[in-house]
Tab-separated table of C-alpha atoms and ligand atoms in Angstrom:
chain	number	residue	atom	x	y	z
F	659	MET	CA	115.583	73.730	34.616
F	660	SER	CA	114.245	70.921	33.569
F	661	ALA	CA	112.165	69.008	36.207
F	662	LYS	CA	113.612	65.404	34.790
F	663	GLU	CA	117.455	66.696	35.010
F	664	ASN	CA	119.714	66.383	38.069
F	665	TYR	CA	121.830	69.017	38.743
F	666	TYR	CA	124.234	70.175	41.966
F	667	GLN	CA	124.308	73.974	41.937
F	668	PRO	CA	121.266	74.450	39.731
F	669	GLU	CA	121.650	78.283	40.932
F	670	ALA	CA	125.237	78.187	38.821
F	671	GLU	CA	124.753	76.062	36.654
F	672	CYS	CA	120.953	77.262	35.299
F	673	MET	CA	121.709	80.741	36.187
F	674	SER	CA	120.824	83.772	33.013
F	675	ARG	CA	123.442	84.447	30.605
F	676	GLU	CA	123.091	88.336	31.853
F	677	LYS	CA	123.654	87.019	35.481
F	678	MET	CA	126.512	85.204	33.941
F	679	HIS	CA	128.256	87.677	32.480
F	680	ASP	CA	127.607	90.428	35.338
F	681	LEU	CA	129.605	87.592	37.807
F	682	GLN	CA	132.520	86.571	35.692
F	683	SER	CA	133.713	90.125	35.289
F	684	GLU	CA	132.948	90.939	38.613
F	685	ARG	CA	135.469	87.905	39.589
F	686	LEU	CA	137.882	88.613	36.607
F	687	ILE	CA	138.553	92.180	37.975
F	688	THR	CA	139.052	90.975	41.582
F	689	GLN	CA	141.095	88.010	40.415
F	690	VAL	CA	143.307	90.324	38.217
F	691	LYS	CA	143.989	92.374	40.946
F	692	HIS	CA	144.573	89.490	43.175
F	693	VAL	CA	147.631	88.070	40.723
F	694	TYR	CA	149.268	91.514	40.183
F	695	ALA	CA	149.671	92.265	43.541
F	696	ASN	CA	150.915	89.139	44.054
F	697	VAL	CA	152.807	87.100	41.781
F	698	GLY	CA	155.717	89.057	41.233
F	699	TYR	CA	156.054	86.536	37.118
F	700	TYR	CA	152.433	88.365	36.204
F	701	ARG	CA	153.385	91.585	37.509
F	702	GLU	CA	156.055	91.627	34.964
F	703	LYS	CA	154.354	89.767	32.023
F	704	MET	CA	151.563	92.350	32.548
F	705	ASP	CA	153.877	95.232	32.492
F	706	ALA	CA	155.744	94.077	29.613
F	707	SER	CA	152.029	93.657	27.673
F	708	GLY	CA	151.244	97.113	28.994
F	709	VAL	CA	148.225	96.062	31.025
F	710	ARG	CA	147.793	97.359	34.198
F	711	PRO	CA	144.656	95.525	36.633
F	712	GLU	CA	142.482	99.245	35.797
F	713	ASP	CA	142.148	98.127	32.782
F	714	VAL	CA	140.537	95.457	32.923
F	715	LYS	CA	136.592	96.390	33.985
F	716	SER	CA	134.589	93.571	32.308
F	717	ILE	CA	134.714	90.098	31.052
F	718	ALA	CA	135.325	91.864	27.771
F	719	ASP	CA	138.598	92.945	28.745
F	720	LEU	CA	139.893	90.062	28.621
F	721	GLY	CA	141.625	89.867	25.497
F	722	LYS	CA	144.125	92.671	26.936
F	723	LEU	CA	145.688	90.183	29.233
F	724	PRO	CA	148.795	88.393	28.045
F	725	PHE	CA	148.371	84.115	27.750
F	726	LEU	CA	150.180	82.103	29.793
F	727	THR	CA	151.571	79.134	28.436
F	728	LYS	CA	153.110	75.482	29.826
F	729	ASP	CA	156.556	76.984	29.370
F	730	ASP	CA	155.920	79.788	31.510
F	731	LEU	CA	155.076	77.283	33.928
F	732	ARG	CA	158.021	75.309	33.510
F	733	GLU	CA	160.071	78.690	34.066
F	734	ALA	CA	158.323	79.672	37.182
F	735	TYR	CA	158.339	75.751	38.275
F	736	PRO	CA	158.007	75.409	41.744
F	737	TYR	CA	156.952	78.426	43.161
F	738	GLY	CA	156.782	81.126	41.113
F	739	LEU	CA	153.050	81.277	39.781
F	740	LEU	CA	152.086	81.013	43.953
F	741	ALA	CA	149.880	83.880	44.441
F	742	VAL	CA	149.139	83.646	48.412
F	743	PRO	CA	151.589	83.148	51.026
F	744	ARG	CA	153.216	79.361	51.275
F	745	GLU	CA	151.656	78.414	54.333
F	746	ALA	CA	147.797	78.601	52.470
F	747	PRO	CA	147.861	76.016	49.955
F	748	VAL	CA	147.358	72.653	51.585
F	749	ARG	CA	147.771	70.476	48.492
F	750	ILE	CA	150.048	69.732	45.379
F	751	HIS	CA	148.942	67.830	42.294
F	752	SER	CA	151.273	67.397	39.164
F	753	THR	CA	150.187	66.748	35.470
F	754	SER	CA	150.562	63.211	34.034
F	755	GLY	CA	152.887	64.440	31.151
F	756	THR	CA	155.663	62.597	30.233
F	757	THR	CA	157.940	64.860	28.582
F	758	GLY	CA	159.795	67.873	29.902
F	759	LYS	CA	159.712	69.812	33.993
F	760	ARG	CA	156.000	68.275	35.533
F	761	VAL	CA	154.068	70.930	36.239
F	762	VAL	CA	152.401	71.525	39.893
F	763	ALA	CA	149.719	73.308	40.799
F	764	PHE	CA	148.674	74.492	44.285
F	765	LEU	CA	145.060	74.930	45.716
F	766	THR	CA	143.767	76.576	49.039
F	767	GLN	CA	141.408	74.948	50.663
F	768	GLN	CA	138.603	76.664	49.545
F	769	ASP	CA	140.147	76.439	46.407
F	770	ILE	CA	139.401	71.794	46.632
F	771	ASP	CA	136.213	72.739	47.844
F	772	LEU	CA	135.392	74.821	44.570
F	773	TRP	CA	136.885	72.168	42.404
F	774	TYR	CA	134.820	69.361	44.193
F	775	ASP	CA	131.845	71.205	43.608
F	776	CYS	CA	132.977	71.443	39.972
F	777	CYS	CA	133.021	67.339	39.551
F	778	ALA	CA	129.992	66.878	41.938
F	779	ARG	CA	127.846	68.285	39.537
F	780	ALA	CA	129.644	66.455	36.677
F	781	LEU	CA	128.021	63.442	38.680
F	782	ALA	CA	124.856	64.758	38.957
F	783	ALA	CA	124.738	65.047	35.674
F	784	ALA	CA	125.597	62.016	34.844
F	785	GLY	CA	122.867	61.070	36.830
F	786	ALA	CA	124.113	60.440	40.437
F	787	THR	CA	122.480	60.231	43.924
F	788	PRO	CA	123.296	59.952	47.653
F	789	GLY	CA	121.562	56.295	47.063
F	790	ASP	CA	124.750	55.613	43.943
F	791	VAL	CA	127.787	53.553	44.966
F	792	VAL	CA	130.148	55.488	42.874
F	793	GLN	CA	133.420	53.351	41.898
F	794	ILE	CA	136.390	56.111	41.357
F	795	SER	CA	139.099	53.834	39.332
F	796	TYR	CA	141.195	56.967	38.304
F	797	GLY	CA	144.644	57.308	39.633
F	798	TYR	CA	144.824	58.771	43.170
F	799	GLY	CA	148.199	60.642	43.963
F	800	LEU	CA	149.710	63.337	42.178
F	801	PHE	CA	147.101	62.808	39.629
F	802	THR	CA	144.182	64.809	39.944
F	803	GLY	CA	141.509	62.280	38.442
F	804	GLY	CA	141.189	60.006	41.646
F	805	ALA	CA	140.969	63.003	44.373
F	806	GLY	CA	138.359	64.938	41.735
F	807	LEU	CA	135.842	62.466	41.405
F	808	ASP	CA	136.261	61.376	44.925
F	809	GLY	CA	135.857	64.531	46.552
F	810	GLY	CA	132.736	64.962	44.150
F	811	SER	CA	131.490	62.089	44.959
F	812	HIS	CA	131.546	62.633	48.752
F	813	LYS	CA	130.113	66.428	47.831
F	814	LEU	CA	127.365	65.004	46.344
F	815	GLY	CA	126.474	62.308	49.249
F	816	SER	CA	127.513	58.762	47.358
F	817	LEU	CA	128.712	55.876	48.669
F	818	THR	CA	132.378	56.742	47.844
F	819	LEU	CA	134.456	53.752	46.316
F	820	PRO	CA	138.023	55.041	45.811
F	821	MET	CA	139.794	52.323	44.103
F	822	SER	CA	142.445	53.904	41.872
F	823	SER	CA	143.936	52.336	38.769
F	824	GLY	CA	144.583	48.733	38.650
F	825	PHE	CA	144.669	45.753	40.099
F	826	THR	CA	141.155	44.697	37.530
F	827	ASP	CA	140.615	41.208	39.967
F	828	ARG	CA	139.921	43.354	42.831
F	829	GLN	CA	138.228	46.405	40.624
F	830	LEU	CA	135.556	43.695	39.331
F	831	GLN	CA	135.044	42.396	42.482
F	832	PHE	CA	134.159	45.128	44.300
F	833	MET	CA	132.580	46.243	41.606
F	834	CYS	CA	130.019	43.210	41.841
F	835	ASP	CA	130.261	42.738	45.582
F	836	LEU	CA	129.015	46.265	46.326
F	837	GLY	CA	126.736	47.066	43.439
F	838	ALA	CA	128.757	49.920	41.799
F	839	THR	CA	126.185	51.347	39.898
F	840	ILE	CA	128.671	54.378	38.381
F	841	ILE	CA	132.336	53.969	37.422
F	842	CYS	CA	134.745	57.048	36.872
F	843	CYS	CA	138.192	55.921	34.604
F	844	THR	CA	139.659	56.784	31.613
F	845	PRO	CA	137.829	55.554	28.400
F	846	SER	CA	140.682	53.285	27.903
F	847	TYR	CA	140.483	51.338	31.542
F	848	ALA	CA	137.158	50.895	30.932
F	849	GLU	CA	137.273	49.262	27.553
F	850	PHE	CA	139.462	46.718	29.604
F	851	LEU	CA	137.463	45.850	32.162
F	852	ALA	CA	134.289	45.413	29.864
F	853	GLU	CA	136.364	42.732	27.951
F	854	THR	CA	137.313	41.353	31.032
F	855	ILE	CA	133.703	41.389	31.777
F	856	GLU	CA	132.792	39.739	29.224
F	857	GLU	CA	135.922	37.218	29.371
F	858	ARG	CA	134.278	35.993	32.421
F	859	GLY	CA	130.819	35.958	32.075
F	860	ILE	CA	130.116	37.811	34.971
F	861	GLY	CA	127.574	40.545	32.931
F	862	ASP	CA	125.005	40.030	34.800
F	863	SER	CA	126.313	40.633	38.041
F	864	VAL	CA	127.539	44.186	37.156
F	865	LYS	CA	125.253	46.794	38.169
F	866	LEU	CA	126.423	49.786	36.445
F	867	LYS	CA	123.777	52.478	34.913
F	868	ALA	CA	126.907	55.101	33.498
F	869	GLY	CA	130.533	56.113	33.684
F	870	ILE	CA	132.590	59.052	33.747
F	871	PHE	CA	135.502	58.947	31.570
F	872	GLY	CA	137.646	61.530	30.509
F	873	ALA	CA	141.844	62.344	30.797
F	874	GLU	CA	141.909	61.338	27.271
F	875	ALA	CA	140.795	61.490	23.969
F	876	TRP	CA	137.917	58.574	22.960
F	877	SER	CA	135.737	58.846	20.011
F	878	ASN	CA	131.825	58.855	19.935
F	879	GLU	CA	132.483	55.078	18.326
F	880	MET	CA	133.978	54.219	21.170
F	881	ARG	CA	131.520	55.628	23.583
F	882	LEU	CA	128.604	53.234	21.347
F	883	ARG	CA	130.921	50.148	22.098
F	884	LEU	CA	131.056	51.023	25.626
F	885	GLU	CA	127.312	51.966	26.161
F	886	GLN	CA	126.651	48.780	24.822
F	887	LYS	CA	129.304	46.862	26.324
F	888	LEU	CA	128.472	47.653	29.988
F	889	GLY	CA	124.681	48.240	29.614
F	890	ILE	CA	125.557	52.056	30.514
F	891	LYS	CA	125.470	55.898	29.964
F	892	ALA	CA	129.095	56.425	28.908
F	893	TYR	CA	129.799	60.578	29.855
F	894	ASP	CA	132.739	62.754	28.990
F	895	ILE	CA	134.603	64.778	31.629
F	896	TYR	CA	137.262	67.427	31.416
F	897	GLY	CA	140.066	68.928	32.933
F	898	LEU	CA	143.639	69.807	33.623
F	899	THR	CA	146.077	69.956	36.565
F	900	GLU	CA	147.092	73.445	35.657
F	901	ILE	CA	143.242	74.828	35.776
F	902	THR	CA	141.880	72.405	38.235
F	903	GLY	CA	141.589	68.699	37.165
F	904	PRO	CA	138.418	66.916	35.937
F	905	GLY	CA	135.541	68.952	35.987
F	906	VAL	CA	136.611	72.231	34.364
F	907	SER	CA	133.757	71.395	31.670
F	908	PHE	CA	130.888	67.717	31.238
F	909	GLU	CA	128.892	66.230	29.280
F	910	CYS	CA	125.074	66.603	30.388
F	911	SER	CA	121.670	64.078	29.608
F	912	GLN	CA	122.237	65.260	26.223
F	913	GLN	CA	125.608	64.033	25.788
F	914	GLU	CA	126.778	66.389	22.828
F	915	GLY	CA	129.271	68.792	23.854
F	916	LEU	CA	130.641	69.292	27.203
F	917	HIS	CA	129.142	72.318	29.646
F	918	ILE	CA	131.756	74.499	30.911
F	919	ASN	CA	131.604	75.553	34.725
F	920	GLU	CA	131.826	78.925	33.617
F	921	ASP	CA	131.333	80.832	37.039
F	922	HIS	CA	134.607	79.572	37.799
F	923	PHE	CA	136.132	79.207	34.183
F	924	VAL	CA	136.158	81.396	31.074
F	925	ALA	CA	137.030	79.735	27.707
F	926	GLU	CA	138.092	81.056	24.792
F	927	ILE	CA	138.860	79.595	21.473
F	928	ILE	CA	142.174	81.219	19.653
F	929	ASN	CA	143.527	80.498	16.392
F	930	PRO	CA	146.619	78.312	17.580
F	931	GLU	CA	149.035	80.031	15.133
F	932	THR	CA	148.038	83.542	15.442
F	933	GLY	CA	146.436	83.871	18.820
F	934	GLU	CA	143.666	85.532	17.272
F	935	VAL	CA	140.104	85.056	19.649
F	936	LEU	CA	137.736	83.176	17.273
F	937	PRO	CA	133.755	83.414	17.169
F	938	ASP	CA	131.692	80.643	18.773
F	939	GLY	CA	130.691	77.974	16.661
F	940	GLU	CA	135.114	77.913	15.042
F	941	LYS	CA	137.426	75.206	15.872
F	942	GLY	CA	140.480	76.669	17.367
F	943	GLU	CA	142.636	76.066	20.979
F	944	LEU	CA	140.890	76.200	24.283
F	945	VAL	CA	142.228	79.270	26.580
F	946	PHE	CA	141.450	78.918	30.273
F	947	THR	CA	141.709	81.666	32.881
F	948	CYS	CA	140.316	80.861	36.426
F	949	LEU	CA	137.929	83.385	38.273
F	950	THR	CA	138.220	81.818	41.675
F	951	LYS	CA	141.305	80.356	42.417
F	952	GLN	CA	143.562	81.518	45.009
F	953	ALA	CA	146.466	79.857	45.091
F	954	PHE	CA	147.100	78.943	41.681
F	955	PRO	CA	145.144	81.102	39.146
F	956	LEU	CA	145.766	81.150	36.144
F	957	LEU	CA	144.616	83.576	33.448
F	958	ARG	CA	144.588	83.129	29.443
F	959	TYR	CA	146.349	79.718	29.395
F	960	ARG	CA	146.384	77.523	26.815
F	961	THR	CA	145.375	74.034	27.098
F	962	ARG	CA	146.350	73.256	23.190
F	963	ASP	CA	143.488	71.347	22.984
F	964	ILE	CA	141.478	71.742	19.931
F	965	SER	CA	137.925	72.157	20.305
F	966	ILE	CA	134.446	74.710	19.444
F	967	LEU	CA	132.452	76.429	21.955
F	968	SER	CA	128.661	77.053	21.786
F	969	ARG	CA	126.476	79.036	23.585
F	970	LYS	CA	123.183	77.317	21.803
F	971	GLU	CA	119.925	76.865	24.448
F	972	CYS	CA	120.862	73.178	25.805
F	973	GLN	CA	117.830	70.609	26.684
F	974	CYS	CA	119.476	69.621	29.881
F	975	GLY	CA	118.294	73.423	31.362
F	976	ARG	CA	121.921	74.194	31.536
F	977	THR	CA	122.572	78.134	30.599
F	978	LEU	CA	126.478	77.088	30.374
F	979	ALA	CA	128.706	77.570	27.799
F	980	LYS	CA	129.673	74.468	26.009
F	981	MET	CA	132.787	72.977	24.627
F	982	SER	CA	132.842	70.038	22.031
F	983	ARG	CA	134.262	67.200	22.691
F	984	LEU	CA	138.254	67.396	22.005
F	985	MET	CA	139.071	67.429	18.478
F	986	GLY	CA	142.742	66.650	19.433
F	987	ARG	CA	145.698	68.943	21.062
F	988	SER	CA	147.899	70.919	18.871
F	989	ASP	CA	150.695	69.103	19.788
F	990	ASP	CA	149.550	65.863	19.599
F	991	MET	CA	148.978	66.478	15.913
F	992	LEU	CA	151.594	64.318	13.732
F	993	ILE	CA	152.601	65.111	10.781
F	994	ILE	CA	153.477	62.126	8.713
F	995	LYS	CA	155.142	62.966	5.054
F	996	GLY	CA	153.487	66.158	5.906
F	997	VAL	CA	150.275	65.258	6.405
F	998	ASN	CA	148.387	66.472	9.941
F	999	VAL	CA	146.733	63.745	11.403
F	1000	PHE	CA	145.094	63.327	14.584
F	1001	PRO	CA	145.294	59.664	16.401
F	1002	SER	CA	141.372	59.883	16.862
F	1003	GLN	CA	141.215	60.182	13.180
F	1004	ILE	CA	142.859	56.996	12.804
F	1005	GLU	CA	140.475	55.184	16.055
F	1006	THR	CA	137.227	56.163	14.369
F	1007	VAL	CA	138.124	54.133	11.326
F	1008	LEU	CA	139.297	51.392	13.049
F	1009	ILE	CA	136.154	51.282	15.309
F	1010	ASP	CA	134.128	51.326	12.657
F	1011	TYR	CA	135.397	48.452	11.095
F	1012	GLY	CA	134.459	46.472	13.942
F	1013	LEU	CA	137.804	46.221	15.411
F	1014	SER	CA	139.399	46.914	19.193
F	1015	SER	CA	140.303	50.110	20.001
F	1016	ASN	CA	143.168	48.747	21.427
F	1017	TYR	CA	145.726	50.186	18.693
F	1018	GLN	CA	149.211	51.785	18.876
F	1019	LEU	CA	150.800	53.933	15.408
F	1020	VAL	CA	154.366	53.621	14.894
F	1021	ILE	CA	156.166	56.105	12.967
F	1022	ASP	CA	159.476	55.927	11.704
F	1023	ARG	CA	161.623	57.582	9.192
F	1024	VAL	CA	163.240	55.272	6.869
F	1025	ASN	CA	165.290	56.370	3.716
F	1026	HIS	CA	164.382	60.234	4.578
F	1027	SER	CA	160.724	59.057	4.616
F	1028	ASP	CA	158.313	58.990	6.971
F	1029	THR	CA	156.292	55.363	7.576
F	1030	LEU	CA	153.072	54.878	9.671
F	1031	GLU	CA	152.223	51.777	11.468
F	1032	VAL	CA	148.790	51.116	12.266
F	1033	ARG	CA	148.964	47.994	14.807
F	1034	VAL	CA	145.371	46.765	16.150
F	1035	GLU	CA	144.247	43.499	17.731
F	1036	LEU	CA	141.798	41.175	15.904
F	1037	THR	CA	139.313	41.529	17.901
F	1038	PRO	CA	138.550	37.164	19.313
F	1039	GLU	CA	135.955	36.421	16.441
F	1040	MET	CA	137.917	37.518	13.907
F	1041	PHE	CA	140.772	35.540	15.622
F	1042	SER	CA	138.839	32.221	15.680
F	1043	GLY	CA	136.452	32.672	12.879
F	1044	SER	CA	138.966	33.566	9.918
F	1045	GLY	CA	142.285	33.686	11.681
F	1046	THR	CA	143.412	31.766	8.710
F	1047	VAL	CA	146.332	33.820	7.023
F	1048	GLY	CA	144.761	34.891	3.681
F	1049	ALA	CA	141.344	36.579	6.139
F	1050	VAL	CA	144.153	38.302	8.226
F	1051	GLU	CA	146.063	39.822	5.130
F	1052	LYS	CA	142.081	40.624	3.590
F	1053	HIS	CA	141.249	42.202	6.089
F	1054	GLU	CA	144.655	44.361	6.618
F	1055	ARG	CA	144.386	45.351	3.335
F	1056	MET	CA	140.926	46.683	3.440
F	1057	LEU	CA	141.790	49.070	6.578
F	1058	ARG	CA	144.944	50.385	4.806
F	1059	ASP	CA	142.665	51.813	2.086
F	1060	ALA	CA	140.053	52.837	4.370
F	1061	ILE	CA	143.159	54.790	6.406
F	1062	LYS	CA	144.235	55.821	3.371
F	1063	ASN	CA	140.537	57.083	1.959
F	1064	MET	CA	140.209	59.093	5.476
F	1065	LEU	CA	144.476	60.528	5.745
F	1066	GLY	CA	145.551	60.264	2.179
F	1067	ILE	CA	148.905	58.973	3.382
F	1068	ALA	CA	149.300	55.171	2.856
F	1069	ALA	CA	149.687	53.304	6.166
F	1070	LYS	CA	150.818	49.405	7.288
F	1071	VAL	CA	148.687	47.829	8.950
F	1072	LYS	CA	149.140	45.117	10.995
F	1073	LEU	CA	146.698	42.763	12.692
F	1074	VAL	CA	147.795	41.682	15.698
F	1075	ASN	CA	146.560	38.697	18.659
F	1076	PRO	CA	143.743	39.551	21.214
F	1077	LYS	CA	145.549	41.221	23.697
F	1078	THR	CA	149.145	41.547	23.370
F	1079	ILE	CA	149.023	45.603	23.038
F	1080	THR	CA	149.848	46.445	26.269
F	1081	ARG	CA	146.589	47.617	28.652
F	1082	SER	CA	146.926	51.016	30.459
F	1083	GLU	CA	145.082	51.751	34.291
F	1084	GLY	CA	145.854	55.576	33.257
F	1085	LYS	CA	145.775	56.614	30.264
F	1086	ALA	CA	146.925	55.282	27.270
F	1087	VAL	CA	149.906	55.113	24.651
F	1088	ARG	CA	148.693	55.277	21.123
F	1089	VAL	CA	151.509	56.717	19.569
F	1090	ILE	CA	154.963	55.474	19.415
F	1091	ASP	CA	157.168	58.316	17.606
F	1092	ASN	CA	160.843	56.788	16.414
F	1093	ARG	CA	161.816	59.441	14.643
F	1094	LYS	CA	162.140	61.770	17.646
F	1095	VAL	CA	165.970	61.215	18.731
E	761	LIG	O1	143.772	64.327	32.964
E	761	LIG	C1	141.847	65.726	34.530
E	761	LIG	C2	141.316	64.647	33.983
E	761	LIG	C3	141.154	63.810	35.204
E	761	LIG	C4	140.189	64.733	33.404
E	761	LIG	C5	139.855	63.037	34.829
E	761	LIG	C6	138.927	63.973	32.964
E	761	LIG	C7	139.362	62.736	34.523
E	761	LIG	P1	145.800	66.123	33.324
E	761	LIG	O2	146.859	64.556	33.671
E	761	LIG	O3	146.799	67.338	33.906
E	761	LIG	O4	145.011	66.789	33.605
E	761	LIG	O5	145.836	66.207	31.600
E	761	LIG	C8	145.146	67.484	31.060
E	761	LIG	O6	144.570	65.542	29.080
E	761	LIG	O7	145.214	68.582	28.747
E	761	LIG	C9	143.361	67.329	27.874
E	761	LIG	O8	144.814	67.243	26.697
E	761	LIG	C10	143.505	65.736	28.231
E	761	LIG	N1	141.987	65.356	28.539
E	761	LIG	C11	141.756	65.626	30.030
E	761	LIG	N2	140.387	65.151	29.758
E	761	LIG	C12	140.485	64.648	28.505
E	761	LIG	C13	138.969	64.339	28.003
E	761	LIG	C14	143.640	65.195	33.616
E	761	LIG	N3	137.831	64.084	28.331
E	761	LIG	C15	144.841	66.919	29.349
E	761	LIG	N4	138.974	63.973	26.408
E	761	LIG	C16	144.059	68.002	29.222
E	761	LIG	C17	140.277	64.056	25.722
E	761	LIG	C18	140.644	64.798	27.862
E	761	LIG	N5	141.484	64.850	26.294
């Protein structure tokens, strides 16, 4: 433990690795029995893979259990994976996914309490104390962002401003009038807020010291920019509705990877093609097992999120394993002209180039060949200073070369006027793939 660091539950966050191993093992054994006894869907899946609850004697046996995927959740929709009687859960949340059938997750009061503890840990790690005013600008409702951080802020005893997303004028008025010190929202909305603050020249009235940003991918370059523009430290927070929402993992003062709340969730990294479990330090798909959830306890759930695990000591004093910031999703990966492209790679080029992180990738198929157009906004300086046609073309050419260098494929670059790409109040829409029917 470090004297300077701000913990919410140091006994869990700084537990010895041996103790964590024993705690995880004990909880896993109980959880597997609970699931086998109460969820027919699971029982069939486990029977089909020839594994019985007695086979799981410690965390080392985790690999015996079958994986669960989003398809299982869709198949079992809506109540098929509920592990408690219908009367027991008190809350439903749902994924923000835009395709396919929505996934619903259920929580008992205890599930909610433990989830809010996880979010309180994240807030504390970002420096939140009871003296802070925490502005929550994630959406409230089916989305887990608002509820999770709201609950965490209450647990911590901070003054909670439940703004939800949108209504930017009101957000900024409350932020300034009430002296919000911590802001929680998607990084793309944070960027929009920062832009508006700058435009209105109200930076001096903003008292923010930290931001807790997650729910979508954001690069380190974007972090530095948000920190500089808002005068804050920007922390990453990760989670997914199926597992619990925000607070599955969170960044600490070191801002180098996210600590996983391992007393509640076990993480594995697998090869997404073969399902083979990979050692620490190797890149692959994150898989989570819920150790304490009562109502909707998923075991070995494949997230499709790509990351790397590490159990190296962290300067913050937490002993919780870390996952690297997300490197993309295996299903967000675009294949353009046969090349694997992650939107975050393009974002890095744009930000390196001093451009806005408001961009859109438009993919099409013309004459049986893929085309990629990168639309990005000119910064106000570029627009006013060198916004002549010749200068814009020069910027476009240089960007095209930089993208070609990074990806190895040609892209068309289109610099558009500031504020012409639609802003999102929740998760940003970065990719328009016109190839899909
Ligand atoms: O996005 C939960 C959340 C809310 C996390 C607020 C953080 C803050 P879903 O809507 O179910 O839940 O989406 C989950 O979003 O599988 C990732 O692909 C992506 N995601 C979440 N956090 C991050 C992050 C919430 N920090 C899906 N970085 C996940 C990159 C993230 N992607």
